[in-house]
mmCIF file with all atom_site columns, C-alpha atoms in Angstrom:
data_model
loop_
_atom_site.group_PDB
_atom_site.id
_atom_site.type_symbol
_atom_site.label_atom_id
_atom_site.label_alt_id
_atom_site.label_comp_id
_atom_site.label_asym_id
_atom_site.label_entity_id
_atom_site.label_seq_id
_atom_site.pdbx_PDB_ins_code
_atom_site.Cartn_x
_atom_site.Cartn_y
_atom_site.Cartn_z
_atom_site.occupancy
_atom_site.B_iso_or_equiv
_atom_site.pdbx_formal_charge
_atom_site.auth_seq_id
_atom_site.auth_comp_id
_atom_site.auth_asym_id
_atom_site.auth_atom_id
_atom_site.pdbx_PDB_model_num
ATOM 1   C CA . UNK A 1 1   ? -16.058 -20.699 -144.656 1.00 75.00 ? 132 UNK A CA 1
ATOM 2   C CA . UNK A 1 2   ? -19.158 -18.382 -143.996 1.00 85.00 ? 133 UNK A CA 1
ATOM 3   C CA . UNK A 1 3   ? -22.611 -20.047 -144.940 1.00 90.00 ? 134 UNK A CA 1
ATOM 4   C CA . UNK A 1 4   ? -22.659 -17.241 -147.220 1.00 93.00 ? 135 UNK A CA 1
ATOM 5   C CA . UNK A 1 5   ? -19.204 -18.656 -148.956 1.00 91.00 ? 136 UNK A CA 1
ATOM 6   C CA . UNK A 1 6   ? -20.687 -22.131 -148.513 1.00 93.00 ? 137 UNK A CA 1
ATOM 7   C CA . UNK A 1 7   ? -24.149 -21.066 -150.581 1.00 97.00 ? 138 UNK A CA 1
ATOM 8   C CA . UNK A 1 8   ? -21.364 -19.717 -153.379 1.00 96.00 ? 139 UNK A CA 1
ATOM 9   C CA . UNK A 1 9   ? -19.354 -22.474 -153.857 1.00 95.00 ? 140 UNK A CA 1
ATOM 10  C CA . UNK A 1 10  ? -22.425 -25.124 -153.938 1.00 97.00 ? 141 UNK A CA 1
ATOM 11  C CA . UNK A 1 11  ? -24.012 -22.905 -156.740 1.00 98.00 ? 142 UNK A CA 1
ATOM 12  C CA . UNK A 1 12  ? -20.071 -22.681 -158.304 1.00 98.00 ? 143 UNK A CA 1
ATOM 13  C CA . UNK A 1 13  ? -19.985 -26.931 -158.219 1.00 97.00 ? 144 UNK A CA 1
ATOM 14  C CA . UNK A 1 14  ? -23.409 -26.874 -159.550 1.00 98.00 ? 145 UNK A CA 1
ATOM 15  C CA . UNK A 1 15  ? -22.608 -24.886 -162.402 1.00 98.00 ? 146 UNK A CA 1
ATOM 16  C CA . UNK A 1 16  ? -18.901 -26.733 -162.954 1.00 97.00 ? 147 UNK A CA 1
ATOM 17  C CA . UNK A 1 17  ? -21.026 -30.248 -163.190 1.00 97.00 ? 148 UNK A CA 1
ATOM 18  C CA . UNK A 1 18  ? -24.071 -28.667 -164.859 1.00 97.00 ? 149 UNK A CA 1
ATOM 19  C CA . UNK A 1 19  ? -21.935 -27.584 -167.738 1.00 97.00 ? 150 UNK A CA 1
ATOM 20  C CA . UNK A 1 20  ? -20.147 -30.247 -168.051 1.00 97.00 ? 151 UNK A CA 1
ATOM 21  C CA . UNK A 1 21  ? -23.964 -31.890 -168.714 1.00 97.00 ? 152 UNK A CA 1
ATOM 22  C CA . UNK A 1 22  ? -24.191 -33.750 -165.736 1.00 97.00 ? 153 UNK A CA 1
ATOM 23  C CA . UNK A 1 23  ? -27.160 -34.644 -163.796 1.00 97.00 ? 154 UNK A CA 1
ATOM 24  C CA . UNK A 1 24  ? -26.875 -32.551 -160.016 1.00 97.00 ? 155 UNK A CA 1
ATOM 25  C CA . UNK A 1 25  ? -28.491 -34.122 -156.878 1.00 94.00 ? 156 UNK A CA 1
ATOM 26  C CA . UNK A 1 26  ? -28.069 -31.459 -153.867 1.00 95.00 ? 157 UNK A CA 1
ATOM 27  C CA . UNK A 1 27  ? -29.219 -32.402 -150.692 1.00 93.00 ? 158 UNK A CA 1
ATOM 28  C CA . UNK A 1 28  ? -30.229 -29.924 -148.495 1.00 93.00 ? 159 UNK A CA 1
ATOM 29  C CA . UNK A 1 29  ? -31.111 -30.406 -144.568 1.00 89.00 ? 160 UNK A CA 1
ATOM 30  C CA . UNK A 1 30  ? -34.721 -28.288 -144.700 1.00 89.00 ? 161 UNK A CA 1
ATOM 31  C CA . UNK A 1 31  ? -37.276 -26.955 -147.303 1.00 89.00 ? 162 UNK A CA 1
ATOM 32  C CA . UNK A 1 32  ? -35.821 -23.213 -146.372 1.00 92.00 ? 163 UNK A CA 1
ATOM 33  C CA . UNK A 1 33  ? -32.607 -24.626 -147.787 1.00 93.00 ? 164 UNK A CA 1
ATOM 34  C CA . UNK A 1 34  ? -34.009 -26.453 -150.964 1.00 93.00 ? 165 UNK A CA 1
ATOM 35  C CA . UNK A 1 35  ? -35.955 -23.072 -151.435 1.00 94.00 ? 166 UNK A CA 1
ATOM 36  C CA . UNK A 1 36  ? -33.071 -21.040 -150.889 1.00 96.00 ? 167 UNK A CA 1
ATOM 37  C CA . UNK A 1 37  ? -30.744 -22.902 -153.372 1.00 97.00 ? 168 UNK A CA 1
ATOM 38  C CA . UNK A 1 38  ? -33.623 -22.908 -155.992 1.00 97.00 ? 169 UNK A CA 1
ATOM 39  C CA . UNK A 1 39  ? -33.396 -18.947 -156.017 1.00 98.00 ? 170 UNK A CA 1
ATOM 40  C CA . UNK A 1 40  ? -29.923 -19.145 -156.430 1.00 98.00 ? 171 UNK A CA 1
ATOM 41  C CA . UNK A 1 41  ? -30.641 -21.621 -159.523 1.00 98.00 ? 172 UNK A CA 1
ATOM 42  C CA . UNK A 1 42  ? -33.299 -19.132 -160.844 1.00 98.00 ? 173 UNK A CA 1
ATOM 43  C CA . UNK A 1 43  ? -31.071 -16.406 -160.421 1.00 98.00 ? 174 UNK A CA 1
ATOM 44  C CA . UNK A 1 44  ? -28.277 -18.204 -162.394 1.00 98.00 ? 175 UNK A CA 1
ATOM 45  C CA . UNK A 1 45  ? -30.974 -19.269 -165.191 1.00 98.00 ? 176 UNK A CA 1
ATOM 46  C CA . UNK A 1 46  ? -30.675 -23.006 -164.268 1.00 98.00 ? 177 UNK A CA 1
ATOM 47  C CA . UNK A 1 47  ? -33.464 -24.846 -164.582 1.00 97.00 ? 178 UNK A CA 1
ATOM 48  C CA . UNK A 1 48  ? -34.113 -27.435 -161.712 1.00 97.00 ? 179 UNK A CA 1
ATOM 49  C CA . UNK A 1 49  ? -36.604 -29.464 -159.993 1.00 93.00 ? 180 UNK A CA 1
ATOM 50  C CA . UNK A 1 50  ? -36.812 -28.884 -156.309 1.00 91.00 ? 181 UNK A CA 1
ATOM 51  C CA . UNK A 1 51  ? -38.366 -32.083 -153.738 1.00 87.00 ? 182 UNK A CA 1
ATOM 52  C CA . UNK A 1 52  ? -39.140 -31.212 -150.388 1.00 77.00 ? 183 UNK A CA 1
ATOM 53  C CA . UNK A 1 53  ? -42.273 -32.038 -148.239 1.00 65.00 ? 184 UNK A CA 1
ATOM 54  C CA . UNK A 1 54  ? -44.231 -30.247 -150.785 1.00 63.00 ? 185 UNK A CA 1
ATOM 55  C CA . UNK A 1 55  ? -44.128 -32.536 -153.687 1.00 59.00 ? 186 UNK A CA 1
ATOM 56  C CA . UNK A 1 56  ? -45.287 -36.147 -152.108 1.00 63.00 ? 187 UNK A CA 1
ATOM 57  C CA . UNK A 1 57  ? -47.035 -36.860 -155.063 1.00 67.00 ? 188 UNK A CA 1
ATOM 58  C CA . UNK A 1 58  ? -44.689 -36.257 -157.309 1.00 77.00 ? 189 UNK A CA 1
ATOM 59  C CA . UNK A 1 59  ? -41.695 -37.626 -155.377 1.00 79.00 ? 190 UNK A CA 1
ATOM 60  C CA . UNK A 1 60  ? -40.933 -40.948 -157.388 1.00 75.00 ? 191 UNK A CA 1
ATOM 61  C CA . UNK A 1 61  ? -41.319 -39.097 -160.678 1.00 81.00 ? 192 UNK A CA 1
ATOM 62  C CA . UNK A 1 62  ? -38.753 -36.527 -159.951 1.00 84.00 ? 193 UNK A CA 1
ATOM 63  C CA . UNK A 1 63  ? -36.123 -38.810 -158.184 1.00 81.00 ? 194 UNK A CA 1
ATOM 64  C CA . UNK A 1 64  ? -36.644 -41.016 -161.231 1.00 80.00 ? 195 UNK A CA 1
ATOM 65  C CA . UNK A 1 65  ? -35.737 -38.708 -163.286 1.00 87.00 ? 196 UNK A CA 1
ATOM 66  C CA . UNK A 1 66  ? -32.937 -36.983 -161.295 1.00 91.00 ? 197 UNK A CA 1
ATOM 67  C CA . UNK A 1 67  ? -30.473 -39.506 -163.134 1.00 92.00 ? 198 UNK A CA 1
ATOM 68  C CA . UNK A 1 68  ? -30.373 -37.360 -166.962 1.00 95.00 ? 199 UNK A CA 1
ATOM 69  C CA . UNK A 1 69  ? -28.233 -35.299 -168.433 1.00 96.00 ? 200 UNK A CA 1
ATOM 70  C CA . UNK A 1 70  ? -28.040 -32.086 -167.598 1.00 96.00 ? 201 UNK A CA 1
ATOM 71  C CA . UNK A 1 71  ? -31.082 -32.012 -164.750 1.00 96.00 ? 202 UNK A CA 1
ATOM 72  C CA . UNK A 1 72  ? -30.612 -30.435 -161.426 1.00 97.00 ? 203 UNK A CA 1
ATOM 73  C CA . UNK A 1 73  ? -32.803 -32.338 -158.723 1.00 94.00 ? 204 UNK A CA 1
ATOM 74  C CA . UNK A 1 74  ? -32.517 -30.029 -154.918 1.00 93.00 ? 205 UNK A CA 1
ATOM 75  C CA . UNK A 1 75  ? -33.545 -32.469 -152.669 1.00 88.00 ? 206 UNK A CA 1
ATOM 76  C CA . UNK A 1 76  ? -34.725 -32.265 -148.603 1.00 85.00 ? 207 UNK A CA 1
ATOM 77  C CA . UNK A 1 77  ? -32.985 -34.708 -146.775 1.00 74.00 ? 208 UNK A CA 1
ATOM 78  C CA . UNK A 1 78  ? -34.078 -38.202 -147.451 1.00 56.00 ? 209 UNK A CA 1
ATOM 79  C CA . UNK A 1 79  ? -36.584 -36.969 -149.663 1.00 52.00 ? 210 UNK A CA 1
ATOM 80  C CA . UNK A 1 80  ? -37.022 -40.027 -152.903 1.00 54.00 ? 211 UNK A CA 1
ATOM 81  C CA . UNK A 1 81  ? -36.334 -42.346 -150.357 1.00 60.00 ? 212 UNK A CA 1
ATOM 82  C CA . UNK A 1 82  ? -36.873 -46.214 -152.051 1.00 62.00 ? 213 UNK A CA 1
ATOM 83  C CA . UNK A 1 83  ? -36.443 -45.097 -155.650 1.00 69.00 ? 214 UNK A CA 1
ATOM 84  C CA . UNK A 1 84  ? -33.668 -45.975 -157.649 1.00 77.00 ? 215 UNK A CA 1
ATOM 85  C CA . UNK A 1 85  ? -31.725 -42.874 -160.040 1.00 85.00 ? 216 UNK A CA 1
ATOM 86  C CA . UNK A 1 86  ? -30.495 -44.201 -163.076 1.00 86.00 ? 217 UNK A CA 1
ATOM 87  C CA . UNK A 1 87  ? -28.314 -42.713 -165.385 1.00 91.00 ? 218 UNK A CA 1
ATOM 88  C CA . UNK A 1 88  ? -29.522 -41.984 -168.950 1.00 93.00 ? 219 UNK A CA 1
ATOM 89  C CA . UNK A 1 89  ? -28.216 -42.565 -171.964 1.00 93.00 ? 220 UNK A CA 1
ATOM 90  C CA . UNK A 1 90  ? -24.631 -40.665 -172.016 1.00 95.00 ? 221 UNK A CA 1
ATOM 91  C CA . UNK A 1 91  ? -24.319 -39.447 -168.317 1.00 95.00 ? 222 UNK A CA 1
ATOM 92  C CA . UNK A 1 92  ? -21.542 -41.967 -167.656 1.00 93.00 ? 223 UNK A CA 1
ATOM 93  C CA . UNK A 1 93  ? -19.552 -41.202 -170.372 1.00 95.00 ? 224 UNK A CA 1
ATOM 94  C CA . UNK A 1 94  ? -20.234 -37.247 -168.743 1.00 96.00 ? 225 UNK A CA 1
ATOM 95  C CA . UNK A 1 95  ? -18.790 -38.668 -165.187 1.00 95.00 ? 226 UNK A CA 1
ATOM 96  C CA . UNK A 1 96  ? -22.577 -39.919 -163.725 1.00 94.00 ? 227 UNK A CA 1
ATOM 97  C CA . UNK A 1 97  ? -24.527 -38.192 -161.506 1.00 94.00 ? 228 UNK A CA 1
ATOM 98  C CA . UNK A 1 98  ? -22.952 -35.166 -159.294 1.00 96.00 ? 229 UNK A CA 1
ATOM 99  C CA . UNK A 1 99  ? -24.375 -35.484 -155.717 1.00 94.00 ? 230 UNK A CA 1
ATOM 100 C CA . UNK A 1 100 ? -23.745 -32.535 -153.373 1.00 96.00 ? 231 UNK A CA 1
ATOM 101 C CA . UNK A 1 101 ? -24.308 -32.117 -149.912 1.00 93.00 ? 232 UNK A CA 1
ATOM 102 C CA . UNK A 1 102 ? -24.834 -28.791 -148.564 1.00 94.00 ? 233 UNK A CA 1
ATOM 103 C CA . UNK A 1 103 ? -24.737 -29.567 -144.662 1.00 90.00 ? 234 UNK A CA 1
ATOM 104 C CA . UNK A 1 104 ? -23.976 -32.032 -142.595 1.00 89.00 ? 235 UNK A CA 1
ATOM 105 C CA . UNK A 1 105 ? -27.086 -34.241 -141.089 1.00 85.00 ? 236 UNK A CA 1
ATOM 106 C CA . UNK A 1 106 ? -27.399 -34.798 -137.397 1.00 84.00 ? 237 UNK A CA 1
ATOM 107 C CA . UNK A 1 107 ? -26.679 -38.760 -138.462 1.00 84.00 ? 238 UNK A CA 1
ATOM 108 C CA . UNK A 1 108 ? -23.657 -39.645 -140.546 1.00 84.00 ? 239 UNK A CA 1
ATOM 109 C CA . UNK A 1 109 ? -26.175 -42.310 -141.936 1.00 84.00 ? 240 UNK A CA 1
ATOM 110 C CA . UNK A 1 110 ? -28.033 -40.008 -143.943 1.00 84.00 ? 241 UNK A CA 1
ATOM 111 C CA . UNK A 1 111 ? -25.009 -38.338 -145.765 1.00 84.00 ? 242 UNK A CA 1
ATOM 112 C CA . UNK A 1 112 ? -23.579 -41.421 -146.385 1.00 84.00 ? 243 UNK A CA 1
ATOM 113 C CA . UNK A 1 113 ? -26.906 -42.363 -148.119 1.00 83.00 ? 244 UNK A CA 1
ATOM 114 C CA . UNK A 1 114 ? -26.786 -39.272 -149.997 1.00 85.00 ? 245 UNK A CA 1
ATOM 115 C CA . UNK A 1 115 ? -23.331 -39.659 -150.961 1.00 84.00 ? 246 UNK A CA 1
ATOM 116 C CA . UNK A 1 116 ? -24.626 -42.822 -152.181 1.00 82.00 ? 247 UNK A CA 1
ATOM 117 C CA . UNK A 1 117 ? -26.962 -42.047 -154.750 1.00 83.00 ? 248 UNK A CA 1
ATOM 118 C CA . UNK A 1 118 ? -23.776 -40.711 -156.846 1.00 82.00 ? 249 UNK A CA 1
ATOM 119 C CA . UNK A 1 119 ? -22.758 -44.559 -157.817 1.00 76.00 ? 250 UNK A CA 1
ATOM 120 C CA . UNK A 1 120 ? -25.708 -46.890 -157.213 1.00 75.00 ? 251 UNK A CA 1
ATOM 121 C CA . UNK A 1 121 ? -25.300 -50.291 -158.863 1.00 75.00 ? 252 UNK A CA 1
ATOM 122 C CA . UNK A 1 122 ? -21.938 -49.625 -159.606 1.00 81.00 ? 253 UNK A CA 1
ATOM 123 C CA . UNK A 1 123 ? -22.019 -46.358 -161.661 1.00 86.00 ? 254 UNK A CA 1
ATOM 124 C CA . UNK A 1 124 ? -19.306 -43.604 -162.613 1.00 90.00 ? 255 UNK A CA 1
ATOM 125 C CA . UNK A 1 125 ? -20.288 -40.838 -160.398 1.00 94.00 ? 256 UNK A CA 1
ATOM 126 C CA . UNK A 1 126 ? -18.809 -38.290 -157.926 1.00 94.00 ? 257 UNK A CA 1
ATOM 127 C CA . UNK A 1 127 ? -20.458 -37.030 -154.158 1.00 92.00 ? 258 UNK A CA 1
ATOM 128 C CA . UNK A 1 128 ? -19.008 -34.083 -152.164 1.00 90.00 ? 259 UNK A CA 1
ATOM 129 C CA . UNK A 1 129 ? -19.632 -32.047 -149.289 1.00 90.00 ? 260 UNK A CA 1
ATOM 130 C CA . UNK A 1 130 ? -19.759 -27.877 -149.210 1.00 91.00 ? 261 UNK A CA 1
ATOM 131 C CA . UNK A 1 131 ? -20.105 -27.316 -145.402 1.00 87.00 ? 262 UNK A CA 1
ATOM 132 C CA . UNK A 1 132 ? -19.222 -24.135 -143.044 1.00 86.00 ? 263 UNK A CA 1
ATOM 133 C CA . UNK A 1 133 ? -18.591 -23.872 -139.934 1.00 82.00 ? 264 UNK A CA 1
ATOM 134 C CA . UNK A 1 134 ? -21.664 -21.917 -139.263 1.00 87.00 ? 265 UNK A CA 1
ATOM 135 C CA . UNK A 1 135 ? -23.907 -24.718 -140.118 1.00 87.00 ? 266 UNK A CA 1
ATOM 136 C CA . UNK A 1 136 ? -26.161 -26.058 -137.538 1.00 88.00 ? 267 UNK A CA 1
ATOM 137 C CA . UNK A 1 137 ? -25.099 -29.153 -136.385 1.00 86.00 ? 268 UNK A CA 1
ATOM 138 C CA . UNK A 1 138 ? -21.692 -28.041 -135.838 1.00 84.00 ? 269 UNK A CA 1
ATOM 139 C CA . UNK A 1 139 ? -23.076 -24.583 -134.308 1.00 85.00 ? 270 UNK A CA 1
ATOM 140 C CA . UNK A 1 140 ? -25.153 -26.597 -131.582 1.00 86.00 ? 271 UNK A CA 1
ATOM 141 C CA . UNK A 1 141 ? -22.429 -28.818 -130.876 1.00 81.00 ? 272 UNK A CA 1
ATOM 142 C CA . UNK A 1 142 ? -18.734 -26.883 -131.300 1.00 80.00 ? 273 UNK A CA 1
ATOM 143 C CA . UNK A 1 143 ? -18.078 -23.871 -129.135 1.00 82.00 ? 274 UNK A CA 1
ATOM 144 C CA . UNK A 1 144 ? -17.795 -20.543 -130.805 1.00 84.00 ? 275 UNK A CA 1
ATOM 145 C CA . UNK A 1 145 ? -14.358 -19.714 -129.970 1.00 84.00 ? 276 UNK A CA 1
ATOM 146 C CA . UNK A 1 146 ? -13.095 -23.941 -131.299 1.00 78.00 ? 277 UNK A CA 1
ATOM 147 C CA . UNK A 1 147 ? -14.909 -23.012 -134.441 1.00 79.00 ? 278 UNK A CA 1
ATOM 148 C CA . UNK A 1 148 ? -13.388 -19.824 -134.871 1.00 83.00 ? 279 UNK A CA 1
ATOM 149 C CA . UNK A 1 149 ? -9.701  -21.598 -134.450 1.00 84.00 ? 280 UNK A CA 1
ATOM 150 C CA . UNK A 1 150 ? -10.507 -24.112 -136.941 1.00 82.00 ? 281 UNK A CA 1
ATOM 151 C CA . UNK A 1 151 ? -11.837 -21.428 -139.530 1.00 81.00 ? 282 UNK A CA 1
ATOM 152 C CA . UNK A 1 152 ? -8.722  -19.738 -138.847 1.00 84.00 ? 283 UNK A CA 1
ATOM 153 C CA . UNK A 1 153 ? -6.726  -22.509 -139.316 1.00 82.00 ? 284 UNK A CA 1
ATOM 154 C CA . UNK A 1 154 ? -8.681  -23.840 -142.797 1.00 78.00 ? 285 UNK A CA 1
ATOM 155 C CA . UNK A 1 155 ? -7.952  -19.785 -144.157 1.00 79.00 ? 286 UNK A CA 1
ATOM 156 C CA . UNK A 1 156 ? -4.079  -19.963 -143.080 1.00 84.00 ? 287 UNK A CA 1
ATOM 157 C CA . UNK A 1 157 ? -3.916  -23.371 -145.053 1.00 81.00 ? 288 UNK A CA 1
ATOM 158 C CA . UNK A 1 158 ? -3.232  -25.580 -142.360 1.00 83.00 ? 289 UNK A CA 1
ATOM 159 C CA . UNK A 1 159 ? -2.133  -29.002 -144.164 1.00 84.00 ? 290 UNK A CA 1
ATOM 160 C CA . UNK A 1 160 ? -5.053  -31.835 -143.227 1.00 81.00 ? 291 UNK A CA 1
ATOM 161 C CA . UNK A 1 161 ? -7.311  -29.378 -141.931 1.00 78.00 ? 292 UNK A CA 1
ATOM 162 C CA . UNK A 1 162 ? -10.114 -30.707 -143.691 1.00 76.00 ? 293 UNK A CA 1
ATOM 163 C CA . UNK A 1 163 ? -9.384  -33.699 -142.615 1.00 83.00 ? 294 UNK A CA 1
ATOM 164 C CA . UNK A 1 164 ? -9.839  -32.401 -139.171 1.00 82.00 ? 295 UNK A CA 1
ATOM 165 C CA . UNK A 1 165 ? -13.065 -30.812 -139.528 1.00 80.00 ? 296 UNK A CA 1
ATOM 166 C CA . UNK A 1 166 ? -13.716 -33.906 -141.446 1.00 81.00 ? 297 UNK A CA 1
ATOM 167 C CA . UNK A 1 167 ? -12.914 -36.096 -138.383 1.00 83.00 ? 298 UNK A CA 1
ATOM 168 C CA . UNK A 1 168 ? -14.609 -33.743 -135.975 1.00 81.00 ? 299 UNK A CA 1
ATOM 169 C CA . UNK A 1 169 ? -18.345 -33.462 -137.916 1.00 82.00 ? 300 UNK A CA 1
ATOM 170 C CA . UNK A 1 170 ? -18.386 -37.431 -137.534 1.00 82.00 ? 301 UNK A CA 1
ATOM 171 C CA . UNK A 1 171 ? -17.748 -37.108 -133.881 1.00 80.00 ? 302 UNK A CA 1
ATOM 172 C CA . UNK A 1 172 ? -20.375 -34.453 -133.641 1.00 80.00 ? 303 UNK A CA 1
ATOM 173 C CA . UNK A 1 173 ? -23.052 -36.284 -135.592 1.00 81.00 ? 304 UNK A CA 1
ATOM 174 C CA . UNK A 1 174 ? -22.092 -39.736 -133.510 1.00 76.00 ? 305 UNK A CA 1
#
């Protein structure tokens, strides 16, 4: 998909979960990115918190709180790093915390840790990736005209596509 279908279908998810009263985590690779989903929650009247380089001193706080019902937490990278999310009172009974990663990370490590965060200490929770094929770590390291085959390919409904692409973005971040 286009990073343009890819922005669409994370704010989709985030609504889905959101609705359903869910806390959202999305992890985001840069500040642009946290910024740029943030409009798209404004836009769709959904009120979030946003951490990012810009908040250190509010970092714990807002990762500590990421965990209720029906927040939305946009978060840079490994941003919260060393602070536990727990679930309040009714989120597991809602399906726990809804993690979402918009991009891959140039280290499988850090989406894993993401990912993560969706069922610490045993939780209910769910984690899933919206990624394009025009995202930057696959752009730097996939030539245009592979990319273009595999988009193709995804669109024609190739079975265990996405389990290709799935394959190849841990080859590219290793």
């Amino acid at each position: 998909i286009s990073v343009a279908q890819k922005w669409s279908s994370v704010l989709a998810a985030i609504q889905v979960a959101h609705g359903a009263g869910r806390p959202v985590l999305v992890g985001t690779r840069s500040v642009t990115d946290s910024a740029h989903v943030s409009a798209l929650l404004t836009d769709a009247g959904i009120t979030h918190r946003v951490l990012s380089a810009l908040q250190d001193s509010e970092e714990a706080e807002i990762i500590a709180g990421a965990g209720v019902a029906g927040v939305v937490t946009v978060a840079t990278n490994m941003a919260g790093r060393g602070t536990d999310i727990h679930l309040g009172e009714g989120v597991e009974a809602l399906g726990g915390l809804a993690v979402i990663c918009t991009q891959p990370h140039d280290a499988g490590r850090i989406d894993r840790q993401l990912y993560g965060r969706s069922a610490r200490q045993g939780d209910r929770g769910s984690a899933h990736a919206i990624w394009s094929l025009e995202d930057e770590v696959v752009v730097n390291e996939l030539p245009a005209s592979f990319r273009i085959a595999c988009g193709k390919a995804v669109m024609a409904g190739w079975p265990g596509m996405h389990r290709v692409l799935a394959w190849l973005i841990r080859r590219v971040q290793s």
